[in-house]
Tab-separated table of C-alpha atoms and ligand atoms in Angstrom:
chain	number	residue	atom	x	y	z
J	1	UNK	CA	22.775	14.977	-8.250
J	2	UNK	CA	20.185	11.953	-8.493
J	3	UNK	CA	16.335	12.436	-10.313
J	4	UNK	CA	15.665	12.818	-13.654
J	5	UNK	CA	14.442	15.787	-15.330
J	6	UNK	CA	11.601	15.509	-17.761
J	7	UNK	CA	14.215	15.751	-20.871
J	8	UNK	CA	16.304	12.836	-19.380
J	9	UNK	CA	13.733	10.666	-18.936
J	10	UNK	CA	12.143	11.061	-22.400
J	11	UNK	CA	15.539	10.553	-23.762
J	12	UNK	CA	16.076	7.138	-21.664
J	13	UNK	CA	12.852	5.732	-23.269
J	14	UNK	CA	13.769	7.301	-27.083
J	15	UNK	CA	17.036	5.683	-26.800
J	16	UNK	CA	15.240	2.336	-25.517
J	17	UNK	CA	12.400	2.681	-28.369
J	18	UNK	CA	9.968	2.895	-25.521
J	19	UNK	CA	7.103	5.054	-24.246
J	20	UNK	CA	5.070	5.271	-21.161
J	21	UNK	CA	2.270	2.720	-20.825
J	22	UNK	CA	-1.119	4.071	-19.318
J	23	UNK	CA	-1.657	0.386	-18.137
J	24	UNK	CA	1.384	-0.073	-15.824
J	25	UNK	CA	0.761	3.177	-14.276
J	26	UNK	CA	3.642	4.935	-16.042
J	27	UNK	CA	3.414	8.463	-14.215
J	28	UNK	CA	6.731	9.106	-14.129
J	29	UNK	CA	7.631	12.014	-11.419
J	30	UNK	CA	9.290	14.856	-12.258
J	31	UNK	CA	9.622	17.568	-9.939
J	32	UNK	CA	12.796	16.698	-8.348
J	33	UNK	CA	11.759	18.947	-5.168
J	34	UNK	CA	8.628	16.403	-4.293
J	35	UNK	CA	11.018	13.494	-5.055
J	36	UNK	CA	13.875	14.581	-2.470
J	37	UNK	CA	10.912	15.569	-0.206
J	38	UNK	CA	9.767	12.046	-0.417
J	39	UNK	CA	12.724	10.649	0.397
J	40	UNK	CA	13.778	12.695	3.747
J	41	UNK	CA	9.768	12.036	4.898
J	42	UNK	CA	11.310	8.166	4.592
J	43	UNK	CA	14.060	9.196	6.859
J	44	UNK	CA	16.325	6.979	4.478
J	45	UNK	CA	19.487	6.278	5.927
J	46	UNK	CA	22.602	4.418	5.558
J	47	UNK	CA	22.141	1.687	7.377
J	48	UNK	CA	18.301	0.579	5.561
J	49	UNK	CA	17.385	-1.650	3.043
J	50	UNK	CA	14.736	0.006	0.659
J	51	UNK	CA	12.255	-1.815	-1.243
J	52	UNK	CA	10.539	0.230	-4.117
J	53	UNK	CA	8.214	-1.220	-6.319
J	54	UNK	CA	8.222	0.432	-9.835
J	55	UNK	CA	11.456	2.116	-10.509
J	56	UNK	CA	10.784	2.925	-13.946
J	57	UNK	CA	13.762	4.664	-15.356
J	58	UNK	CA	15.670	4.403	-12.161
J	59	UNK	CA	15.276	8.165	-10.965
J	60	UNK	CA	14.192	7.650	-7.453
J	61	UNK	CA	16.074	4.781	-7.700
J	62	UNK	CA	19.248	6.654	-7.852
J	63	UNK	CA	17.793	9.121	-5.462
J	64	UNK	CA	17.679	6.555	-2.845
J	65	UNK	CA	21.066	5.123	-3.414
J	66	UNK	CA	22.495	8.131	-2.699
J	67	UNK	CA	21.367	8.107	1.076
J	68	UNK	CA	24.081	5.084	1.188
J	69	UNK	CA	20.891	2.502	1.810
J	70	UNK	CA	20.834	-0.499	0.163
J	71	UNK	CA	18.110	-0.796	-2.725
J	72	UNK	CA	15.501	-3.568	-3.599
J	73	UNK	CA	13.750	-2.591	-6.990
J	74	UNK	CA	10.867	-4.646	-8.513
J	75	UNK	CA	9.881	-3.629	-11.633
J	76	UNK	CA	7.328	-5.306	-14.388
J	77	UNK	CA	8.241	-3.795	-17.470
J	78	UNK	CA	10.512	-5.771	-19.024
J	79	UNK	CA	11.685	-2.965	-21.724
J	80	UNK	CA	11.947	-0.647	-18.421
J	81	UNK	CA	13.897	-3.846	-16.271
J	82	UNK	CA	16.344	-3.427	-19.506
J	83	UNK	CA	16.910	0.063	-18.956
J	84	UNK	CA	17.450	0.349	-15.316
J	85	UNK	CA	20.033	-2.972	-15.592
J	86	UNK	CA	22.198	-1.203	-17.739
J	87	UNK	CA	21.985	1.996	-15.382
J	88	UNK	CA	21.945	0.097	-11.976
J	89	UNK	CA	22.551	-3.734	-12.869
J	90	UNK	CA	26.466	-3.001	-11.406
J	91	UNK	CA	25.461	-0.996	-8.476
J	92	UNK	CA	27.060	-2.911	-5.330
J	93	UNK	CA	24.107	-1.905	-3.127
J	94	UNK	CA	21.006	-2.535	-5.621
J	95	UNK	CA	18.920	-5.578	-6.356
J	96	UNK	CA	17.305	-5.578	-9.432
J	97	UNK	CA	13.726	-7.948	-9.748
J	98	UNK	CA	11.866	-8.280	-12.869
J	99	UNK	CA	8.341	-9.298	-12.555
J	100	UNK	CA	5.281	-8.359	-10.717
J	101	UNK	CA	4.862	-6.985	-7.046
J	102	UNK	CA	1.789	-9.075	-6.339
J	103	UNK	CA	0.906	-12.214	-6.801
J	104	UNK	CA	-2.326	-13.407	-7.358
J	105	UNK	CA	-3.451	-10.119	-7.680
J	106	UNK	CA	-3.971	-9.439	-3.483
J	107	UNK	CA	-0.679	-10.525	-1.987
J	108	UNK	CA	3.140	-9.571	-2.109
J	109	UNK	CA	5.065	-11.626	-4.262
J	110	UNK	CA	7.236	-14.329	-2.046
J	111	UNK	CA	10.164	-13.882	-4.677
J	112	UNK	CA	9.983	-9.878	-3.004
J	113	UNK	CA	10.008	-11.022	0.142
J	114	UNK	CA	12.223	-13.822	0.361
J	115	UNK	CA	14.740	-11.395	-1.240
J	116	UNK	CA	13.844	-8.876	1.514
J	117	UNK	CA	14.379	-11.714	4.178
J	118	UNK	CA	17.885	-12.097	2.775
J	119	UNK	CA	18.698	-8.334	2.468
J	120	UNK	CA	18.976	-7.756	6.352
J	121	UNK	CA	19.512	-4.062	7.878
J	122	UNK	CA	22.709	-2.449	9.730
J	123	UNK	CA	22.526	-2.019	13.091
J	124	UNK	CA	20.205	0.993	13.879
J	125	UNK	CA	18.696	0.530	10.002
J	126	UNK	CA	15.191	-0.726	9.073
J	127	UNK	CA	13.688	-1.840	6.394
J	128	UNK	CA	11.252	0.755	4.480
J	129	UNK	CA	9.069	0.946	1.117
J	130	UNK	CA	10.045	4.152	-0.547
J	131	UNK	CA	8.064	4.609	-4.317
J	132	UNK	CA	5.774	6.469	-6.203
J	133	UNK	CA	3.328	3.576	-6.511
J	134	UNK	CA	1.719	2.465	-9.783
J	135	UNK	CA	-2.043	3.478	-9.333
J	136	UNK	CA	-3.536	-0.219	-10.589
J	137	UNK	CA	-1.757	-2.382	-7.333
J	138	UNK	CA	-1.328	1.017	-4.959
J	139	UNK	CA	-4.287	-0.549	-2.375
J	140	UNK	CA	-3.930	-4.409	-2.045
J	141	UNK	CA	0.072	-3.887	-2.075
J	142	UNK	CA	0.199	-1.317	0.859
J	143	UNK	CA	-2.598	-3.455	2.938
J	144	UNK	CA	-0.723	-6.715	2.492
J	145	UNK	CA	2.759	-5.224	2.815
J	146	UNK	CA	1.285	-3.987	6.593
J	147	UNK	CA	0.939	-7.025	7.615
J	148	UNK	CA	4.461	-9.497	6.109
J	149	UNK	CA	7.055	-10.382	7.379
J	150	UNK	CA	10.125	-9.375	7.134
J	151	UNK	CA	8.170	-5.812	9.279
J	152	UNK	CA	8.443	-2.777	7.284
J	153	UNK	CA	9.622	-0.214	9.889
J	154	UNK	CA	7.495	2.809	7.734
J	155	UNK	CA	5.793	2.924	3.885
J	156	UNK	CA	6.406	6.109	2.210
J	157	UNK	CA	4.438	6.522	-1.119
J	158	UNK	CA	2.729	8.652	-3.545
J	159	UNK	CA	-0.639	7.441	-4.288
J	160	UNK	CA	-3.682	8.468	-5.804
J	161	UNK	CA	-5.918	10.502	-3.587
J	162	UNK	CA	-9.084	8.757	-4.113
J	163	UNK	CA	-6.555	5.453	-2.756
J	164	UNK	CA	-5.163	7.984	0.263
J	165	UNK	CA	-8.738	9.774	1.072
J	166	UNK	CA	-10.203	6.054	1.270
J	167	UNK	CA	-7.536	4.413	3.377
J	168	UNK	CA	-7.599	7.674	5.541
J	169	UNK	CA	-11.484	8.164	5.637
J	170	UNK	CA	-13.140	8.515	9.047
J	171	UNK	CA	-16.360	6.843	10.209
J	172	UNK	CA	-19.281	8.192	8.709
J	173	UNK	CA	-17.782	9.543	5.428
J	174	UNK	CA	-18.951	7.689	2.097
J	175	UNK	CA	-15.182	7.215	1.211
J	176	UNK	CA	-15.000	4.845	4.698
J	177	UNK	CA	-14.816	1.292	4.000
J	178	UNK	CA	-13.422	-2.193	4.839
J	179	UNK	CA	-9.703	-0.535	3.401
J	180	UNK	CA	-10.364	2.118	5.912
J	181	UNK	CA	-10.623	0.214	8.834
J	182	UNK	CA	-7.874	-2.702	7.845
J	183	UNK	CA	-5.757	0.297	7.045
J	184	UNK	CA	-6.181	1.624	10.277
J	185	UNK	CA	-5.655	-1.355	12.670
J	186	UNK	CA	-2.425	-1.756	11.020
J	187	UNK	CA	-1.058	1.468	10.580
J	188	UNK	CA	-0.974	5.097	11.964
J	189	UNK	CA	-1.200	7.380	8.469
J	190	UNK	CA	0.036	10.769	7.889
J	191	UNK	CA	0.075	12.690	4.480
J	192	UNK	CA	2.769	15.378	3.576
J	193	UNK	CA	1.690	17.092	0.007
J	194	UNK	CA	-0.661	16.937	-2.258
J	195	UNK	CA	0.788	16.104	-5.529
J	196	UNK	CA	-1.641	18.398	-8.925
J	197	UNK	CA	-0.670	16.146	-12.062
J	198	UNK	CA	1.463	18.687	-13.632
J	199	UNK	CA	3.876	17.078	-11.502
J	200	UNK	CA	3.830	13.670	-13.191
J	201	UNK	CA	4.688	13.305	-17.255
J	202	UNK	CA	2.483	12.029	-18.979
J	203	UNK	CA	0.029	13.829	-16.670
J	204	UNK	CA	-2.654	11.712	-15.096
J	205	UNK	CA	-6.472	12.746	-14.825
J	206	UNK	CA	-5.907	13.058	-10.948
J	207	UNK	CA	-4.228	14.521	-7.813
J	208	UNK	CA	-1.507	12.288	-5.614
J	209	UNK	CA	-0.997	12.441	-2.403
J	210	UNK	CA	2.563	11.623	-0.187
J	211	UNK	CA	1.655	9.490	2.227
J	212	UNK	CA	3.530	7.717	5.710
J	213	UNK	CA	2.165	5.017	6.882
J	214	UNK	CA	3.912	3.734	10.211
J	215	UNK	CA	2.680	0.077	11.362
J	216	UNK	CA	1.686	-0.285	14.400
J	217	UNK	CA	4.381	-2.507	16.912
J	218	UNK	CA	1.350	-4.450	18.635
J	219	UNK	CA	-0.273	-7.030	16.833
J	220	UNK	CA	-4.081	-5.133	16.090
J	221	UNK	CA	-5.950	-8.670	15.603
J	222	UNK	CA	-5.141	-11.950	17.354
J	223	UNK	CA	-4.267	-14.592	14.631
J	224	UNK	CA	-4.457	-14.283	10.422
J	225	UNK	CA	-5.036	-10.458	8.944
J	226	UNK	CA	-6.486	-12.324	6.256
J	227	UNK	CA	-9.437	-13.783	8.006
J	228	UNK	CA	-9.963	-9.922	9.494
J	229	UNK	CA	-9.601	-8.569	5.853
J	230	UNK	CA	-12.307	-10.906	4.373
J	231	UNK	CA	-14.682	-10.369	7.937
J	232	UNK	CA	-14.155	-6.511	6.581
J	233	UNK	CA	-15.072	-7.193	2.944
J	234	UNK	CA	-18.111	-8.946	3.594
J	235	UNK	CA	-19.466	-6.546	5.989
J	236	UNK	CA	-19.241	-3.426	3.403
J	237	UNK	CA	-20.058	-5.090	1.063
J	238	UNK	CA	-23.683	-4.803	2.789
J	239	UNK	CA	-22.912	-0.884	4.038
J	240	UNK	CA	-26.206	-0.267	3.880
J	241	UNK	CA	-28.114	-2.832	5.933
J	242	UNK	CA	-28.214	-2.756	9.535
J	243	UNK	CA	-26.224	-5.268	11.429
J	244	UNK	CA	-28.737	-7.413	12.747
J	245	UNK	CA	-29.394	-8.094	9.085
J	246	UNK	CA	-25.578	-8.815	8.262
J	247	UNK	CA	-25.429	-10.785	11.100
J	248	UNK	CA	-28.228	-12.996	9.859
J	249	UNK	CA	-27.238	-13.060	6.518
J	250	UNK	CA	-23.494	-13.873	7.465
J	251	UNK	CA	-24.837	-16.825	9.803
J	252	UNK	CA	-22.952	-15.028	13.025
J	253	UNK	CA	-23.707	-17.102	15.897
J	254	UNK	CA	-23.938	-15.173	19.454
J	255	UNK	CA	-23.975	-11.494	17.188
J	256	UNK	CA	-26.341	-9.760	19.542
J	257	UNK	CA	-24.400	-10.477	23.182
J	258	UNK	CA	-21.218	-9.435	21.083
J	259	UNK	CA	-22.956	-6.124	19.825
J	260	UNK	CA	-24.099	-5.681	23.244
J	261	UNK	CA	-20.083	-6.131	24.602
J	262	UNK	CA	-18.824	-3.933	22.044
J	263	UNK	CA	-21.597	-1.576	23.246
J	264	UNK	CA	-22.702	-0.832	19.327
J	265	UNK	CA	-26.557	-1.023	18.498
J	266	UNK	CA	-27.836	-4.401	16.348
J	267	UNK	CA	-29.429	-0.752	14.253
J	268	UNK	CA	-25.888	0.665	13.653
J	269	UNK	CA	-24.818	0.358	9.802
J	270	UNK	CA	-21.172	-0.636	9.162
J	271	UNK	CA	-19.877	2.501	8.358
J	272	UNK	CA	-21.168	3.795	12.078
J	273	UNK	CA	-18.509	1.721	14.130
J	274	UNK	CA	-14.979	3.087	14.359
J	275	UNK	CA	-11.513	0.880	13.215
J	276	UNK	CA	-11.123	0.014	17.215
J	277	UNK	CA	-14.991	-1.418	17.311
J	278	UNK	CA	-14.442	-3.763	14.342
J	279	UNK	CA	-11.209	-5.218	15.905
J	280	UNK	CA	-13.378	-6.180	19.087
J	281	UNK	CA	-16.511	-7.031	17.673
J	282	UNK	CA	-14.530	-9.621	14.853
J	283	UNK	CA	-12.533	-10.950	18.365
J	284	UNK	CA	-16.010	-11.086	20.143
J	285	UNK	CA	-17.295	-13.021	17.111
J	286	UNK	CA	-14.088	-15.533	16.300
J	287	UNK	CA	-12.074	-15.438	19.395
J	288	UNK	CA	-12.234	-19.316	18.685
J	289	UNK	CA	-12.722	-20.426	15.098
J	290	UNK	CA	-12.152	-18.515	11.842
J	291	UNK	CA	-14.916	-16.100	9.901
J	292	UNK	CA	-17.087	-18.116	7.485
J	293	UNK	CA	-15.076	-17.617	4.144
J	294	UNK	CA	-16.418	-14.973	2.281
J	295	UNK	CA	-14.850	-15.637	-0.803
J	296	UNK	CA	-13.670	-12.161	-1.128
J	297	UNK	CA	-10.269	-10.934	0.207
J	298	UNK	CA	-8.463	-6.956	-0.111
C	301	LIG	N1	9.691	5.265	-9.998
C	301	LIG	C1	9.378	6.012	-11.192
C	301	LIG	C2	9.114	7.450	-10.814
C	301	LIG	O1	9.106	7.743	-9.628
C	301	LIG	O2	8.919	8.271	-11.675
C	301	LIG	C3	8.185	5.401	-11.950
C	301	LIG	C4	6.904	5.282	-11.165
C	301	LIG	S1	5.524	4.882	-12.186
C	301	LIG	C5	4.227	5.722	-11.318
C	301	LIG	C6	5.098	3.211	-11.742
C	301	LIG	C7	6.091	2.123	-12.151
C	301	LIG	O3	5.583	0.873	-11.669
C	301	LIG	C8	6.303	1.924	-13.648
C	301	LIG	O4	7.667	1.801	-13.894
C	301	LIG	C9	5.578	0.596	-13.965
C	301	LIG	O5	6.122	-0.087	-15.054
C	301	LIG	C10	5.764	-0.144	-12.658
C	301	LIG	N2	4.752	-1.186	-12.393
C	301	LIG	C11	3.447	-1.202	-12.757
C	301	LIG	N3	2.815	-2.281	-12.266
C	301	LIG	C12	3.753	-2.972	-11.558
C	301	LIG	C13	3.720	-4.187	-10.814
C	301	LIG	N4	2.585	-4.890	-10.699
C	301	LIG	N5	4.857	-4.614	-10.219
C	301	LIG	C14	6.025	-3.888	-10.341
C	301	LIG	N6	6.109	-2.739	-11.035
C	301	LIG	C15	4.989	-2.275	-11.635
């Protein structure tokens, strides 16, 4: 049976002369239960290709090869990459990549997704992100990967829960913010178990969550998610300030008529208007040309 146990895993790395490093995120999971669990939430089958970024010592990995899918793996360790090519370099259904998942720090790297392009799903498969998710890249890799293409058909991870309770938060809350509402558009979310760190070795300071998140067939903004994501960032980053102000300060020409279509007050504050009222008020504002660039992005 697939997963590692704790004593496997620290064996794998003593036999490699390696040990988990705190700045790639190396929680490595070890309650084979909440591993299977995340897998059947996935609905893995057969016929999918599944991308998972961070396979550490290959436990999930294996997991997921058992379902009969194929396997992408992308992982940035190169003492790890070592370890999981002489465990999984042979396997007929896995792809092995070394490097990192983003690039440039907010976007999928091409390398995944050309790779994902070529990897193309049986009849009645999809493709799907299955991993437990290194905390540093957990945020700006789930937004972007909402929005590529190749379409992930569903993104089943184990976060953080700061990460999950932000990208989940409702209007109102403190924890609701431009991730919140990009998250949103794009995706419906659902969360399956909370995950205490005794769970992980080494433990981290924090509870994880298991989280689905299921884009959404319909495009949610005409044109690039990028120019929606930045719209987003510069708005929050004034929460505070009413939106007559923003709208000044952001140079928004026709703001009030548009507040007045999306039926919001110019004395609302961002966090008032729901994930549905930014996607028409940014439409309202730049049906025709693109947001002023912010210089900030997800
Ligand atoms: N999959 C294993 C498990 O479930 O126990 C390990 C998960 S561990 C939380 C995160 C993994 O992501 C580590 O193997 C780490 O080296 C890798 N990693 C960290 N940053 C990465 C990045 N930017 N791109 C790809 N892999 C990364």
């Amino acid at each position: 049976m697939a997963g590692q146990t704790l004593s496997e895993i620290r064996s794998l790395l003593a036999a490699g002369g390696l040990a988990p490093r705190h700045r790639l995120g190396q929680n490595f999971l070890i309650d084979l239960n909440l591993m299977r669990k995340l897998v059947t939430v996935a609905g893995v089958a057969p016929g999918d290709v599944v991308l998972e970024v961070g396979p550490g010592t290959g436990s999930l990995s294996e997991m997921l090869l058992e379902t009969g899918a194929r396997l992408i793996a992308v992982e940035l360790d190169r003492g790890l990459f070592a370890l999981l090519s002489d465990r999984l370099g042979d396997h007929p259904r896995c792809t092995l990549i070394r490097g990192d998942a983003l690039a440039g720090k907010h976007h999928v790297n091409p390398l995944v997704l050309d790779v994902l392009r070529e990897q193309a799903p049986d009849a009645g498969g999809s493709r799907k992100l299955v991993a437990n998710l290194p905390y540093q890249i957990a945020t700006p890799l789930l937004l972007d990967l909402l929005c590529v293409r190749p379409r992930l058909a569903s993104l089943t991870c184990t976060i953080q829960r700061e990460v999950a309770d932000r990208l989940a938060a409702a209007p109102g809350t403190s924890a609701y913010g431009a991730a919140s509402v990009f998250c949103q558009s794009f995706a419906e979310l659902t969360t399956h178990a909370t995950l205490p760190p005794s769970v992980f070795w080494p433990r981290p300071k924090v509870e994880s969550v298991m989280l689905r998140l299921v884009p959404r067939p319909a495009e949610p903004i005409p044109g690039d998610p990028g120019g929606f994501s930045r719209f987003l960032q510069g708005v929050f980053a004034q929460r505070r300030k009413m939106l007559r102000r923003i709208a000044r300060a952001q140079g928004w020409a026709g703001a009030e008529t548009a507040f007045e279509r999306v039926g919001v007050s110019p004395d609302a504050r961002p966090e008032d208007l729901s994930p549905a009222q930014w996607r028409i008020l940014h439409r309202e504002l730049f049906a025709d040309r693109p947001p002023p660039a912010a210089g900030v992005s997800r």
